[in-house]
Coordinates of C-alpha atoms in Angstrom, one line a residue:
M1 CA 105.1 138.8 119.1
R2 CA 108.4 138.5 117.4
R3 CA 108.8 135.0 118.8
V4 CA 105.5 134.0 117.3
S5 CA 106.5 135.5 114.0
N6 CA 109.8 133.6 114.0
A7 CA 108.1 130.4 114.9
L8 CA 105.6 130.8 112.1
K9 CA 108.3 131.7 109.6
A10 CA 110.3 128.6 110.7
Y11 CA 107.2 126.4 110.1
V12 CA 106.2 127.9 106.8
S13 CA 109.7 128.3 105.2
P14 CA 110.4 124.6 104.4
L15 CA 106.8 124.2 103.1
W16 CA 106.2 127.1 100.8
Q17 CA 108.1 125.9 97.7
G18 CA 106.5 122.5 97.4
A19 CA 103.1 123.8 98.4
S20 CA 103.3 126.6 95.8
I21 CA 104.3 124.2 93.0
A22 CA 101.4 121.9 93.9
A23 CA 99.0 124.9 94.0
M24 CA 100.2 126.1 90.6
T25 CA 99.8 122.6 89.2
G26 CA 96.3 122.5 90.6
L27 CA 95.5 125.8 88.9
A28 CA 96.8 124.5 85.6
A29 CA 94.7 121.4 86.0
L30 CA 91.6 123.6 86.6
F31 CA 92.4 125.7 83.5
L32 CA 92.8 122.7 81.3
S33 CA 89.6 121.1 82.6
E34 CA 87.6 124.3 81.9
H35 CA 89.0 124.6 78.4
Y36 CA 89.0 120.9 77.3
G37 CA 86.1 119.5 79.3
A38 CA 88.1 116.6 80.9
P39 CA 88.1 116.0 84.7
A40 CA 90.3 118.4 86.7
M41 CA 91.4 115.5 89.0
L42 CA 92.8 113.6 86.0
F43 CA 94.7 116.6 84.7
A44 CA 96.1 117.2 88.2
L45 CA 97.3 113.6 88.4
L46 CA 99.0 113.7 85.0
L47 CA 100.6 117.1 85.6
G48 CA 101.8 116.1 89.0
M49 CA 103.4 112.9 87.7
A50 CA 105.0 114.9 84.9
V51 CA 107.0 116.9 87.5
S52 CA 107.6 114.0 89.9
F53 CA 111.4 114.7 89.6
L54 CA 110.7 117.6 92.0
Y55 CA 110.0 115.1 94.8
Q56 CA 113.4 113.9 96.0
S57 CA 114.6 113.2 99.5
D58 CA 117.0 116.1 99.3
S59 CA 114.7 118.4 97.3
P60 CA 113.6 121.7 99.0
C61 CA 110.1 121.0 97.6
A62 CA 109.7 117.6 99.3
K63 CA 108.3 118.8 102.7
G64 CA 105.9 121.2 101.0
I65 CA 104.6 118.4 98.7
D66 CA 104.2 116.1 101.7
F67 CA 102.3 118.8 103.5
T68 CA 100.0 119.4 100.6
G69 CA 99.3 115.7 100.0
S70 CA 98.3 115.3 103.7
T71 CA 97.2 118.4 105.6
I72 CA 95.8 120.3 102.6
L73 CA 94.0 117.1 101.6
R74 CA 92.3 116.9 105.0
V75 CA 91.2 120.5 104.9
G76 CA 89.6 119.9 101.5
I77 CA 87.7 116.9 103.0
V78 CA 86.5 119.0 105.9
L79 CA 85.1 121.6 103.6
L80 CA 83.1 118.8 101.8
G81 CA 80.8 119.0 104.8
T82 CA 79.3 122.3 103.5
R83 CA 77.8 120.3 100.6
I84 CA 75.6 118.2 102.8
A85 CA 72.5 118.9 104.8
L86 CA 70.7 116.2 106.8
G87 CA 67.4 117.4 105.3
D88 CA 68.5 115.9 102.0
L89 CA 67.8 112.5 103.5
I90 CA 64.3 113.5 104.3
T91 CA 63.7 115.1 100.9
L92 CA 64.8 112.0 99.0
G93 CA 62.8 109.6 101.1
W94 CA 63.9 106.8 103.5
Q95 CA 63.5 104.0 101.0
T96 CA 65.9 105.6 98.5
A97 CA 68.3 106.5 101.3
L98 CA 68.2 102.9 102.6
M99 CA 68.8 101.6 99.1
L100 CA 71.8 103.8 98.6
A101 CA 73.3 102.7 101.9
G102 CA 72.8 99.0 100.9
A103 CA 74.4 99.7 97.4
I104 CA 77.4 101.4 99.0
F105 CA 78.2 98.7 101.6
T106 CA 77.7 95.8 99.2
T107 CA 79.9 97.5 96.6
I108 CA 82.7 97.9 99.2
I109 CA 82.2 94.2 100.2
L110 CA 82.4 93.2 96.6
G111 CA 85.6 95.1 96.1
V112 CA 87.2 93.4 99.1
I113 CA 86.1 89.9 97.9
L114 CA 87.2 90.5 94.3
A115 CA 90.5 91.9 95.5
R116 CA 91.2 88.7 97.3
V117 CA 90.2 86.7 94.2
F118 CA 92.6 88.7 92.1
G119 CA 95.4 88.3 94.5
L120 CA 95.3 92.0 95.5
Q121 CA 95.3 93.5 99.0
K122 CA 91.9 93.7 100.7
R123 CA 92.6 97.3 101.6
F124 CA 92.9 98.1 97.9
G125 CA 89.5 96.5 97.3
A126 CA 88.0 98.6 100.2
L127 CA 89.6 101.7 98.7
T128 CA 88.3 101.1 95.2
G129 CA 84.9 99.9 96.5
G130 CA 84.5 103.0 98.7
S131 CA 85.5 105.3 95.8
V132 CA 83.0 103.8 93.4
A133 CA 80.3 103.6 96.0
I134 CA 80.5 107.1 97.5
C135 CA 82.0 110.0 95.6
G136 CA 84.9 108.9 93.4
A137 CA 88.2 110.6 93.8
S138 CA 87.2 112.6 96.9
A139 CA 86.3 109.3 98.7
A140 CA 89.5 107.7 97.5
L141 CA 91.5 110.5 99.1
A142 CA 89.5 110.4 102.3
I143 CA 89.7 106.6 102.7
S144 CA 93.4 106.5 101.8
S145 CA 94.1 109.1 104.5
I146 CA 93.0 106.8 107.3
M147 CA 94.8 103.7 106.0
P148 CA 98.1 102.7 107.5
N149 CA 101.2 103.8 105.6
S150 CA 102.6 101.1 103.3
E151 CA 104.9 100.8 100.4
H152 CA 102.2 100.9 97.8
K153 CA 99.7 103.2 99.5
E154 CA 100.2 106.2 97.2
R155 CA 100.4 104.1 94.1
D156 CA 97.1 102.4 95.0
T157 CA 95.5 105.8 95.7
L158 CA 96.5 107.1 92.3
L159 CA 95.4 103.9 90.5
T160 CA 92.0 104.3 92.2
V161 CA 91.7 108.0 91.3
I162 CA 92.6 107.3 87.7
G163 CA 90.2 104.4 87.4
V164 CA 87.2 105.9 89.1
T165 CA 87.7 109.2 87.2
A166 CA 87.8 107.4 83.9
M167 CA 84.8 105.3 84.7
S168 CA 82.9 108.3 85.9
T169 CA 83.6 110.2 82.7
I170 CA 82.4 107.2 80.6
A171 CA 79.3 106.9 82.7
M172 CA 78.5 110.7 82.3
I173 CA 78.3 110.1 78.6
L174 CA 76.7 106.7 78.5
Y175 CA 74.2 106.7 81.3
P176 CA 72.0 109.6 80.0
I177 CA 71.6 107.5 76.8
I178 CA 70.5 104.5 79.0
V179 CA 67.9 106.5 80.9
N180 CA 66.4 107.9 77.7
Y181 CA 66.3 104.5 76.1
L182 CA 64.6 103.1 79.2
E183 CA 62.2 106.1 79.2
F184 CA 62.7 106.9 82.8
D185 CA 60.8 109.8 84.3
A186 CA 62.8 112.7 85.8
H187 CA 62.8 111.2 89.3
N188 CA 63.9 107.7 88.4
A189 CA 66.5 109.1 85.9
G190 CA 67.9 111.4 88.6
V191 CA 68.1 108.5 91.2
F192 CA 69.9 106.3 88.7
L193 CA 72.4 109.0 87.6
G194 CA 73.0 110.3 91.1
G195 CA 73.2 106.8 92.6
T196 CA 75.7 105.3 90.1
I197 CA 78.1 108.0 88.7
H198 CA 81.1 108.3 90.9
D199 CA 82.1 112.0 90.9
V200 CA 79.9 114.9 91.8
A201 CA 80.8 117.0 88.8
Q202 CA 80.0 114.2 86.3
V203 CA 76.7 113.6 88.1
V204 CA 75.7 117.3 87.6
G205 CA 76.8 117.2 84.0
A206 CA 74.9 114.0 83.2
G207 CA 71.7 115.0 85.2
Y208 CA 71.3 118.4 83.6
S209 CA 72.0 117.1 80.2
V210 CA 68.7 115.1 80.5
S211 CA 66.6 117.8 82.1
P212 CA 66.6 120.4 84.9
E213 CA 64.4 118.2 87.0
T214 CA 66.6 115.2 86.5
G215 CA 69.6 117.3 87.4
D216 CA 68.1 118.4 90.7
I217 CA 67.2 114.9 91.7
A218 CA 70.6 113.5 90.6
T219 CA 72.5 116.1 92.6
L220 CA 70.4 115.5 95.7
T221 CA 70.9 111.7 95.4
K222 CA 74.6 112.2 94.9
L223 CA 74.8 114.4 98.1
V224 CA 73.2 111.6 100.1
R225 CA 75.9 109.3 98.9
V226 CA 78.5 111.8 99.9
A227 CA 77.0 111.9 103.4
M228 CA 77.7 108.2 103.7
L229 CA 81.4 109.0 103.6
L230 CA 81.6 109.6 107.4
P231 CA 80.0 106.3 108.5
V232 CA 82.0 104.3 105.9
V233 CA 85.4 105.9 107.0
L234 CA 84.6 105.3 110.7
I235 CA 83.7 101.6 110.1
M236 CA 86.9 101.2 108.1
M237 CA 88.9 102.7 110.9
V238 CA 87.5 100.2 113.4
I239 CA 88.2 97.3 111.1
I240 CA 91.7 98.5 110.4
N241 CA 92.4 99.0 114.1
R242 CA 91.0 95.5 114.9
S243 CA 93.2 93.9 112.3
N244 CA 96.3 95.4 113.8
Q245 CA 97.3 92.9 116.4
S246 CA 99.4 95.4 118.4
N247 CA 96.3 97.6 119.0
K248 CA 93.6 94.9 119.2
G249 CA 90.8 95.9 121.4
D250 CA 91.5 99.6 121.4
L251 CA 89.1 102.0 119.9
P252 CA 90.6 104.2 117.2
K253 CA 90.9 107.9 117.6
V254 CA 88.6 109.8 115.3
P255 CA 90.7 112.0 113.0
G256 CA 90.3 115.7 113.4
F257 CA 89.3 116.1 109.7
L258 CA 86.3 113.9 110.2
I259 CA 85.2 115.9 113.3
G260 CA 85.5 119.0 111.2
F261 CA 83.5 117.4 108.4
V262 CA 80.7 116.6 110.8
I263 CA 80.7 120.1 112.4
L264 CA 80.3 121.8 109.0
M265 CA 77.6 119.3 108.0
V266 CA 75.6 120.0 111.2
I267 CA 76.1 123.7 110.8
N268 CA 74.9 123.5 107.2
S269 CA 71.9 121.4 108.3
C270 CA 70.8 123.7 111.2
F271 CA 71.4 127.1 109.7
S272 CA 70.6 128.8 106.4
L273 CA 74.1 129.8 105.3
P274 CA 74.6 132.4 102.6
S275 CA 74.9 130.9 99.2
V276 CA 78.1 132.9 98.6
L277 CA 79.7 131.3 101.6
L278 CA 78.6 127.8 100.5
E279 CA 79.8 128.3 97.0
S280 CA 83.1 129.7 98.2
A281 CA 83.6 126.7 100.5
N282 CA 82.8 124.3 97.7
E283 CA 85.2 125.9 95.3
L284 CA 87.9 126.0 98.0
S285 CA 87.3 122.3 98.8
K286 CA 87.6 121.5 95.1
F287 CA 90.8 123.4 94.7
F288 CA 92.4 121.9 97.8
L289 CA 91.5 118.3 96.7
I290 CA 92.9 119.0 93.2
T291 CA 96.1 120.5 94.6
A292 CA 96.5 117.5 97.0
I293 CA 96.1 115.0 94.2
A294 CA 98.7 116.9 92.2
A295 CA 101.0 116.6 95.1
I296 CA 100.3 112.8 95.4
G297 CA 101.1 112.6 91.7
M298 CA 104.4 114.2 92.3
K299 CA 105.3 111.5 94.8
T300 CA 104.5 108.7 92.5
N301 CA 106.8 106.8 90.2
L302 CA 105.0 106.2 86.8
G303 CA 106.9 102.9 86.3
K304 CA 105.3 101.5 89.5
L305 CA 101.8 102.1 88.1
T306 CA 102.5 99.8 85.1
E307 CA 103.6 96.9 87.4
V308 CA 100.1 96.1 88.7
G309 CA 98.6 94.9 85.4
I310 CA 94.9 94.9 84.3
K311 CA 93.4 93.4 87.5
P312 CA 92.7 96.8 89.2
I313 CA 90.9 98.0 86.1
I314 CA 88.8 94.9 86.0
L315 CA 88.0 95.4 89.7
I316 CA 86.9 99.0 89.3
V317 CA 84.8 98.1 86.2
A318 CA 83.1 95.2 88.1
E319 CA 82.3 97.5 91.1
T320 CA 80.9 100.1 88.7
V321 CA 78.6 97.6 86.9
W322 CA 77.5 96.1 90.3
I323 CA 76.2 99.4 91.7
A324 CA 74.6 100.3 88.4
L325 CA 72.7 97.0 88.3
L326 CA 71.6 97.4 92.0
I327 CA 70.2 100.9 91.4
L328 CA 68.4 99.7 88.2
G329 CA 66.9 96.8 90.1
F330 CA 65.6 99.1 92.8
I331 CA 64.0 101.4 90.2
F332 CA 62.4 98.6 88.3
F333 CA 61.0 96.7 91.3
N334 CA 60.2 99.6 93.6

């Protein structure tokens, strides 16, 4: 027993300082978000970047920050599975689900194409496209976690999170005005808001600002988009693996966090879990993801973010406009 205790102590000891700082930064971000109404992810990024001096190669916080930005991130993604039930697809209807799948994959393809046009890496286009198409910052973190390590990986992840969070906030304000101007009924308004706004929190805010019925449909539509995270990440894994000449022909190993995501999604689909348990899992997932993005912010040099110019912003705006036009087209011509 003492041997196990010593081993656990030896594992936790190098991690607790950095992990604790990231957790406190995440709590501060949540506090600011609740009091000022801005996205918690954005606050976590900014606060993390403000204390980036804590992440140095010889700093006692470095290992804990690395742990939070990787392992805690994956646990947060696993817990996202409790938000989704396969019955959501049936409730929404196969036509809408198929339309959402088409919008998601075409948005990712557009991101890759535009990234090449702008002289950016294709992986960055896939990262931004997946984030815009699925669930904003959460998707950015999940997709980034399966991409190979590179010099600009964390910078690109932060750029994507900042961009999609900003666009999602703008959409939360602007899109309810659009659906009212177009005189959409509650169903069509909910499909549009849930199918186009990037982050779940902003979808909920926009939907229920129109009406309770619109909020319900918007949330359901958004959860169907979140369910697409698994197939998108798996497809990206295969493509990345095939593009790596040293591993060409090998099938990639499915990461443990994706297996956990599927297990929780299946459990939530097959069993009626207590609402208290689901709410607790959702809140814990939110906190872990916010803490992880704070840790990633600590690992980022602010000066490097200014080197990329305006092209990534144009890319994210174009992807946002694309998916909005697709959903509008579906509503008008369905």
